[in-house]
Amino acid sequence: MTASSLIADSLARDLLSAITAGVLLAGIAWIAIKRPALAMLYFFVFLSFAWRLGSVVYIDLLGPLPSEQLERNIGPGISAVPLALSQGMVVAALLFSFRGRRLLALRDTYPPLPALITTGRFKLSNLAFGAIALFVIALWIELFVRGPIPLFAAMERFDYSRLYGGPLHQRLMEWGPMLAFQIGVFFVAPTLHDQPFDRRFGALFASLLVYLFLVGHRFSSFYVYSCFFIIPIGAVLLGREASGLRARRLFTGTALRNFWIAGIALLLLIVVAVTYSYTVVRKFEGGQLLSKLSQRILVQQGEMWWMTYERIFVQGQWNGGFAAYKLFVEPFEPTRNSTMQLLMELGLPLERAHFILRAGSAYTGGWPEVWFELGGPIGGFVLVALSAFLFSEFMFLITRCIIEERFATCFFLTPLLYALSITVAAGMVNSFVQVTLVIKAAAALVVLVVENRWRSGLITAPSTASSRSQPRPRREA
């Protein structure tokens, strides 16, 4: 092959990767501009998608590039094409589940809750605030009495959790995003009745972010907690749009200004946390710092997908049976994300992969790698489509429960929301074969049915009572 044909082939390959990725990113941007409520619901997924896709395009266009973690060169190629197609299936499923006609039907499903029950002294929000505030206060007390504060001791967050973290800290590490979602539900709940946001829960959420900052967390935790916190806000905004109400009534001038202030403060907190971690805790300087940041931002997000693309799409090497065995039967560490364990074992020397996993660390990625490791280059797309549809339908169910104030159902659906979100963002699938998650799913189904019957009873009871109170017509002589 001549030099000119090689250049033309390389240019065509680069254009294909760039154009495919550009179309997907333009679609996400269109949703964010035209349907911001959907963008809030899917912000956790969308930001992950955009970051990984940008990293993969960078590897495709500028490869071969050195990968510090894989200890080899990666790229070039057209790995962005199957990745963008997979992400596009998630976007298409989202638009299908949240199509306009379905949202209009959701608007008239149930009357608002205050029309069904009379208000009394008991308020669920007060009970929720008291319980969460008690946990947060105890969490802060535990931080100050158990050992050094990582921010002031230049300590990694993993070391603090392993050496000093108490039981409340460990529970926060396990349940934190789910707790953030529940805080978001009660923060936005008053707006369903044209009342302002409940600032008490905003203060609780802010205190959790400051706690994470003090114990050494950087970008990922702030990102995950914030994404789960704004999901209920997006759901309520969708409900108002379906009812023909303007978003301006929800985000008044004062509320919008407060959100901007909170967003800027969060961004500054993340910048300070990342800078402190790299320069003080890890003591990177000069060129080494720039190299580490470029690897973290531009390479590490896409390197595991590029390995899967090369192995499956280029070399045709995949074994679905082996992948299923390592994912569900005998992972290296059953209590953690088995998808990344499998990918690291396939992409690294086995001893090195196990050493990293024993240290409590793992690489970035997992979705859609897991589906192609199981199904190959063709079946992988089928599995991606099925998982995308399941996730979008579940997000519609969550939205419906928030709009209809099904707080009990929301509470029991929260673990499933977390599991499905982590699956789409990081490919974690081994949680779905655990007995505990099956029990949680069954409990959520029971609560959904019971709460539905309770609401139906509230609807029919007033109408029955009113019909009985109507005077009977007199018979004519």
XYZ file of C-alpha atoms in Angstrom:
477
model
C 0.000 0.000 0.000
C 1.407 3.381 -1.000
C 2.056 6.245 1.381
C -0.766 8.313 -0.116
C -3.295 5.486 0.345
C -2.161 5.017 3.932
C -2.681 8.718 4.593
C -6.112 8.631 2.948
C -7.099 5.569 4.972
C -5.943 7.226 8.196
C -7.840 10.418 7.351
C -11.038 8.498 6.569
C -10.706 6.604 9.829
C -10.196 9.784 11.823
C -13.147 11.483 10.142
C -15.405 8.508 10.883
C -14.505 8.552 14.582
C -14.828 12.329 14.875
C -18.128 12.584 12.980
C -19.772 9.680 14.832
C -18.737 11.083 18.198
C -19.782 14.594 17.149
C -23.299 13.443 16.250
C -23.743 11.745 19.623
C -22.404 14.721 21.574
C -24.621 17.078 19.557
C -27.628 14.943 20.487
C -26.772 15.164 24.179
C -26.293 18.928 23.864
C -29.682 19.238 22.115
C -31.390 17.417 24.990
C -29.620 19.643 27.522
C -30.825 22.809 25.735
C -34.307 21.787 24.615
C -35.272 19.424 27.446
C -33.190 20.417 30.478
C -35.353 18.345 32.825
C -34.274 15.174 31.016
C -30.669 16.338 31.156
C -30.967 16.656 34.937
C -32.387 13.141 35.206
C -29.586 11.733 33.061
C -26.736 14.059 34.028
C -24.863 11.249 35.790
C -24.944 9.206 32.581
C -24.490 12.060 30.104
C -21.337 13.476 31.681
C -19.828 10.006 31.925
C -20.702 9.361 28.273
C -19.266 12.649 27.027
C -16.041 12.296 28.990
C -15.396 8.710 27.902
C -16.284 9.403 24.283
C -13.995 12.433 24.180
C -11.174 10.329 25.625
C -11.733 7.568 23.064
C -11.727 10.059 20.175
C -8.473 11.483 21.543
C -6.955 7.997 21.525
C -8.285 7.294 18.027
C -7.012 10.508 16.482
C -3.678 10.941 18.259
C -2.685 7.332 18.860
C -0.503 5.502 19.381
C -0.366 7.060 22.846
C 1.332 5.774 25.995
C -1.047 4.455 28.634
C 0.515 4.741 32.059
C -1.856 2.273 33.698
C -1.772 -0.354 30.938
C 1.985 0.095 30.416
C 1.655 -0.027 26.614
C 0.700 2.165 23.674
C -2.942 2.369 22.609
C -4.606 3.706 19.459
C -5.251 4.624 16.737
C -8.473 3.116 15.419
C -12.201 3.712 15.090
C -13.092 2.601 18.613
C -15.286 5.711 18.988
C -17.771 4.333 16.449
C -19.134 1.307 18.398
C -18.941 3.305 21.627
C -20.975 6.184 20.171
C -23.511 3.722 18.744
C -23.902 2.107 22.163
C -24.355 5.467 23.870
C -26.794 6.484 21.136
C -28.986 3.514 22.054
C -29.259 4.861 25.595
C -30.223 8.305 24.285
C -32.798 6.775 21.921
C -34.307 4.702 24.744
C -34.514 7.841 26.885
C -36.410 9.766 24.218
C -38.732 6.805 23.678
C -39.605 6.331 27.354
C -40.067 10.067 27.945
C -41.946 10.852 24.733
C -44.374 13.749 24.938
C -47.602 11.754 24.667
C -46.590 9.534 27.549
C -45.760 12.513 29.753
C -49.139 14.073 28.981
C -50.837 10.835 30.033
C -48.794 10.833 33.242
C -50.132 14.288 34.088
C -53.704 12.994 34.513
C -52.899 9.674 36.191
C -53.635 10.769 39.751
C -54.955 13.872 41.493
C -52.481 15.725 43.690
C -52.023 14.280 47.153
C -53.305 17.311 49.136
C -56.667 16.885 47.393
C -56.935 13.413 48.817
C -55.912 13.836 52.437
C -56.290 16.590 54.969
C -53.157 18.128 56.385
C -52.386 17.560 60.025
C -49.555 18.178 62.434
C -47.555 15.190 61.223
C -45.273 15.874 58.288
C -43.124 13.225 56.677
C -40.542 15.858 55.743
C -39.984 16.720 59.432
C -39.415 13.062 60.267
C -37.012 12.662 57.334
C -35.132 15.822 58.269
C -34.751 14.716 61.868
C -33.441 11.269 60.905
C -30.961 12.554 58.308
C -29.802 15.434 60.514
C -29.139 13.002 63.360
C -27.005 10.856 61.046
C -25.074 13.841 59.695
C -24.372 15.261 63.149
C -23.177 11.860 64.393
C -21.014 11.554 61.263
C -19.269 14.830 62.008
C -18.754 13.883 65.649
C -17.223 10.584 64.539
C -14.829 12.454 62.228
C -13.488 14.649 65.027
C -13.079 11.934 67.673
C -11.680 8.960 65.744
C -8.438 10.253 64.260
C -6.713 12.776 62.006
C -8.670 14.766 59.461
C -7.330 13.692 56.051
C -7.364 17.201 54.546
C -5.004 18.501 57.237
C -2.914 15.319 57.439
C -2.366 15.049 53.633
C -3.923 11.580 53.732
C -5.548 9.665 50.883
C -9.256 8.981 51.303
C -8.686 5.229 50.892
C -6.171 5.211 53.723
C -8.547 7.105 55.993
C -11.401 4.711 55.294
C -9.156 1.708 55.919
C -7.376 2.968 59.051
C -9.697 5.421 60.789
C -13.140 5.451 59.206
C -15.833 4.545 61.704
C -19.085 2.687 61.113
C -20.986 5.821 60.114
C -18.264 6.769 57.642
C -18.392 3.287 56.137
C -22.178 3.507 55.790
C -21.825 6.837 54.005
C -19.294 5.322 51.591
C -21.807 2.562 50.832
C -25.063 4.527 50.801
C -23.948 8.108 50.107
C -25.422 8.556 46.596
C -28.678 6.920 47.714
C -28.840 9.266 50.704
C -28.218 12.223 48.368
C -31.162 11.109 46.229
C -33.487 10.947 49.250
C -32.326 14.393 50.381
C -33.095 15.671 46.891
C -36.608 14.190 47.019
C -37.505 16.079 50.185
C -35.666 19.201 49.052
C -37.902 19.504 45.981
C -41.134 18.006 47.391
C -42.724 21.337 48.504
C -42.526 22.668 44.940
C -45.149 20.109 43.938
C -47.579 22.385 45.792
C -46.164 25.701 44.539
C -44.102 26.217 47.673
C -40.363 27.031 47.784
C -37.633 24.428 48.062
C -37.040 23.033 51.543
C -33.721 24.685 52.369
C -33.179 22.467 55.392
C -32.364 19.554 53.125
C -30.147 21.772 50.981
C -28.130 22.547 54.114
C -27.848 18.833 54.936
C -26.581 18.088 51.449
C -24.031 20.909 51.640
C -22.756 19.558 54.971
C -22.195 16.146 53.363
C -20.156 17.703 50.545
C -17.992 19.593 53.047
C -17.502 16.340 54.962
C -16.353 14.599 51.781
C -13.931 17.452 51.163
C -12.412 17.081 54.634
C -11.965 13.318 54.320
C -10.001 13.648 51.095
C -12.491 13.074 48.284
C -11.964 14.689 44.913
C -14.075 14.948 41.772
C -15.855 11.586 41.546
C -17.715 11.705 44.861
C -18.886 15.308 44.413
C -20.022 14.436 40.898
C -21.959 11.304 41.906
C -23.623 12.847 44.968
C -24.663 15.964 43.043
C -26.068 13.962 40.136
C -28.280 11.869 42.406
C -29.363 14.974 44.322
C -30.680 16.729 41.192
C -32.590 13.727 39.811
C -35.754 14.624 41.811
C -35.475 18.253 40.660
C -35.458 17.097 37.044
C -38.453 14.827 37.707
C -40.522 17.654 39.216
C -39.536 19.952 36.360
C -40.743 17.312 33.882
C -44.049 17.057 35.724
C -44.565 20.804 35.605
C -43.777 20.906 31.901
C -46.300 18.108 31.275
C -48.923 20.102 33.187
C -48.276 23.200 31.108
C -46.622 25.093 33.955
C -43.628 27.266 33.208
C -40.299 26.322 34.736
C -39.916 29.939 35.828
C -42.521 29.329 38.532
C -40.258 26.628 39.978
C -36.962 28.478 39.549
C -37.787 31.964 40.716
C -35.188 34.687 40.573
C -34.022 34.033 44.135
C -33.978 30.251 43.712
C -32.103 30.496 40.421
C -29.524 32.825 41.946
C -29.041 30.446 44.888
C -28.534 27.518 42.502
C -25.901 29.465 40.587
C -24.086 30.340 43.818
C -24.227 26.722 44.975
C -22.967 25.483 41.612
C -20.031 27.885 41.555
C -19.163 27.001 45.165
C -19.238 23.281 44.292
C -17.011 23.858 41.278
C -14.485 25.768 43.391
C -14.589 23.015 46.022
C -13.790 20.401 43.363
C -10.925 22.472 41.941
C -9.397 22.951 45.380
C -9.849 19.260 46.251
C -8.225 18.034 43.022
C -5.374 20.560 43.237
C -4.679 19.716 46.876
C -4.746 15.975 46.185
C -2.274 16.124 43.293
C 0.101 18.765 44.668
C 0.055 18.178 48.439
C -1.093 14.600 49.052
C 0.618 13.006 46.036
C 3.302 15.694 45.682
C 3.300 15.891 41.875
C 5.179 18.852 40.418
C 5.777 20.510 37.059
C 5.883 18.177 34.084
C 4.950 15.190 36.212
C 1.757 16.958 37.319
C 0.799 17.804 33.734
C 1.516 14.227 32.647
C -0.647 12.802 35.429
C -3.524 15.171 34.659
C -3.402 14.447 30.923
C -3.428 10.722 31.615
C -6.314 11.071 34.077
C -8.455 13.319 31.888
C -7.624 12.292 28.328
C -6.445 8.679 28.430
C -7.679 6.764 31.458
C -11.355 7.375 30.718
C -11.135 5.551 27.397
C -8.221 3.131 27.676
C -10.211 0.114 28.891
C -12.776 0.533 26.114
C -9.974 0.740 23.541
C -8.585 -2.564 24.869
C -12.013 -4.206 24.501
C -12.437 -2.733 21.023
C -9.027 -4.019 19.903
C -9.584 -7.484 21.344
C -13.164 -8.015 20.123
C -13.668 -5.862 17.023
C -10.138 -5.986 15.585
C -8.753 -9.358 16.716
C -12.086 -11.183 17.089
C -11.069 -12.651 20.451
C -13.875 -12.996 22.971
C -15.266 -15.736 25.191
C -18.745 -15.076 26.561
C -18.753 -18.182 28.740
C -15.474 -17.264 30.419
C -16.650 -13.676 30.904
C -19.918 -14.820 32.519
C -17.997 -17.164 34.823
C -15.637 -14.403 35.975
C -18.456 -11.891 36.310
C -21.027 -13.942 38.194
C -19.458 -17.144 39.558
C -15.846 -16.578 40.566
C -14.746 -12.933 40.463
C -11.483 -12.039 42.177
C -13.329 -9.928 44.772
C -17.078 -10.826 44.913
C -18.094 -7.750 46.924
C -16.816 -5.266 44.309
C -17.466 -4.487 40.662
C -16.521 -7.730 38.924
C -16.623 -6.099 35.479
C -13.530 -3.999 36.070
C -11.804 -6.983 37.661
C -12.397 -8.988 34.476
C -11.241 -6.175 32.199
C -8.100 -5.579 34.262
C -7.268 -9.283 34.236
C -7.650 -9.328 30.443
C -5.654 -6.155 29.846
C -2.848 -6.489 32.424
C -0.501 -9.183 33.683
C -2.550 -11.181 36.170
C -0.235 -10.508 39.104
C -0.299 -6.762 38.526
C -4.092 -6.687 38.153
C -4.579 -8.579 41.421
C -2.049 -6.355 43.214
C -3.989 -3.229 42.207
C -7.320 -4.783 43.166
C -5.991 -5.900 46.563
C -4.928 -2.302 47.221
C -8.590 -1.274 46.888
C -8.174 0.500 43.563
C -9.645 -0.120 40.103
C -9.455 1.420 36.652
C -12.131 3.492 34.941
C -14.681 2.024 32.555
C -16.860 -1.065 32.351
C -19.771 0.048 30.160
C -20.389 -0.979 27.418
C -17.323 -3.259 27.643
C -19.199 -5.772 29.786
C -21.912 -6.367 27.179
C -19.422 -6.946 24.352
C -17.343 -9.271 26.531
C -20.523 -11.299 27.073
C -22.114 -11.053 23.631
C -19.306 -10.355 21.206
C -19.352 -7.757 18.412
C -22.973 -8.490 17.404
C -24.677 -9.770 20.547
C -23.077 -6.952 22.506
C -25.241 -4.405 20.709
C -28.356 -6.467 21.534
C -27.414 -6.510 25.226
C -26.701 -2.773 25.133
C -30.145 -2.087 23.630
C -31.915 -4.240 26.228
C -30.075 -2.623 29.132
C -30.751 0.859 27.720
C -34.492 0.184 27.482
C -34.617 -1.280 31.006
C -32.790 1.736 32.424
C -34.975 4.301 30.639
C -38.187 2.589 31.749
C -36.942 2.473 35.320
C -36.087 6.182 35.196
C -39.613 6.874 33.976
C -40.977 4.878 36.935
C -38.813 6.885 39.341
C -40.023 10.132 37.748
C -43.632 9.041 38.066
C -43.195 8.124 41.738
C -41.635 11.498 42.551
C -44.327 13.467 40.722
C -47.101 11.475 42.418
C -45.402 11.764 45.846
C -45.003 8.027 46.276
C -42.340 8.557 48.907
C -42.415 5.002 50.260
C -41.966 3.527 46.799
C -39.171 6.015 46.046
C -37.378 4.942 49.201
C -37.487 1.245 48.316
C -36.598 1.870 44.674
C -33.479 3.847 45.592
C -31.104 0.820 45.779
C -32.303 -0.287 42.345
C -31.773 3.238 40.991
C -28.206 3.185 42.246
C -27.506 -0.296 40.888
C -28.892 0.493 37.433
C -27.107 3.851 37.246
C -23.781 2.290 38.196
C -24.372 -0.399 35.580
C -24.783 2.174 32.805
C -21.855 4.281 34.025
C -19.409 1.553 35.149
C -20.781 -1.758 33.878
C -21.348 -3.321 37.299
C -23.603 -6.350 36.721
C -22.685 -8.778 39.504
C -24.948 -6.928 41.965
C -28.004 -8.213 40.068
C -27.269 -11.836 41.008
C -26.963 -11.073 44.716
C -29.763 -12.244 46.975
C -29.914 -8.930 48.816
C -30.745 -7.005 45.649
C -33.421 -9.545 44.720
C -34.984 -9.073 48.159
C -34.848 -5.279 47.760
C -36.513 -5.532 44.351
C -39.272 -7.758 45.764
C -39.823 -5.368 48.674
C -40.030 -2.411 46.285
C -42.645 -4.248 44.209
C -44.749 -4.997 47.293
C -44.548 -1.375 48.469
C -45.459 -0.152 44.985
C -48.621 -2.299 44.958
C -49.601 -1.404 48.532
C -49.064 2.315 48.007
C -51.027 2.182 44.764
C -53.982 0.534 46.524
C -53.773 3.058 49.352
C -53.943 5.942 46.904
C -56.796 4.290 45.004
C -58.687 3.967 48.279
C -58.186 7.658 49.009
C -59.536 8.498 45.579
C -62.652 6.334 45.764
C -63.515 7.019 49.404
C -64.302 10.752 49.029
C -66.339 10.152 45.901
C -68.370 7.412 47.638
C -68.955 9.592 50.655
C -70.074 12.515 48.532
C -72.516 10.335 46.591
C -74.068 9.116 49.820
C -74.519 12.664 51.058
C -76.503 13.673 47.987
C -80.292 13.842 48.698
C -82.263 11.078 47.074
C -84.701 12.260 44.368
C -88.364 12.105 45.418
C -90.600 9.770 43.544
C -93.310 11.495 41.647
C -96.844 10.561 42.543
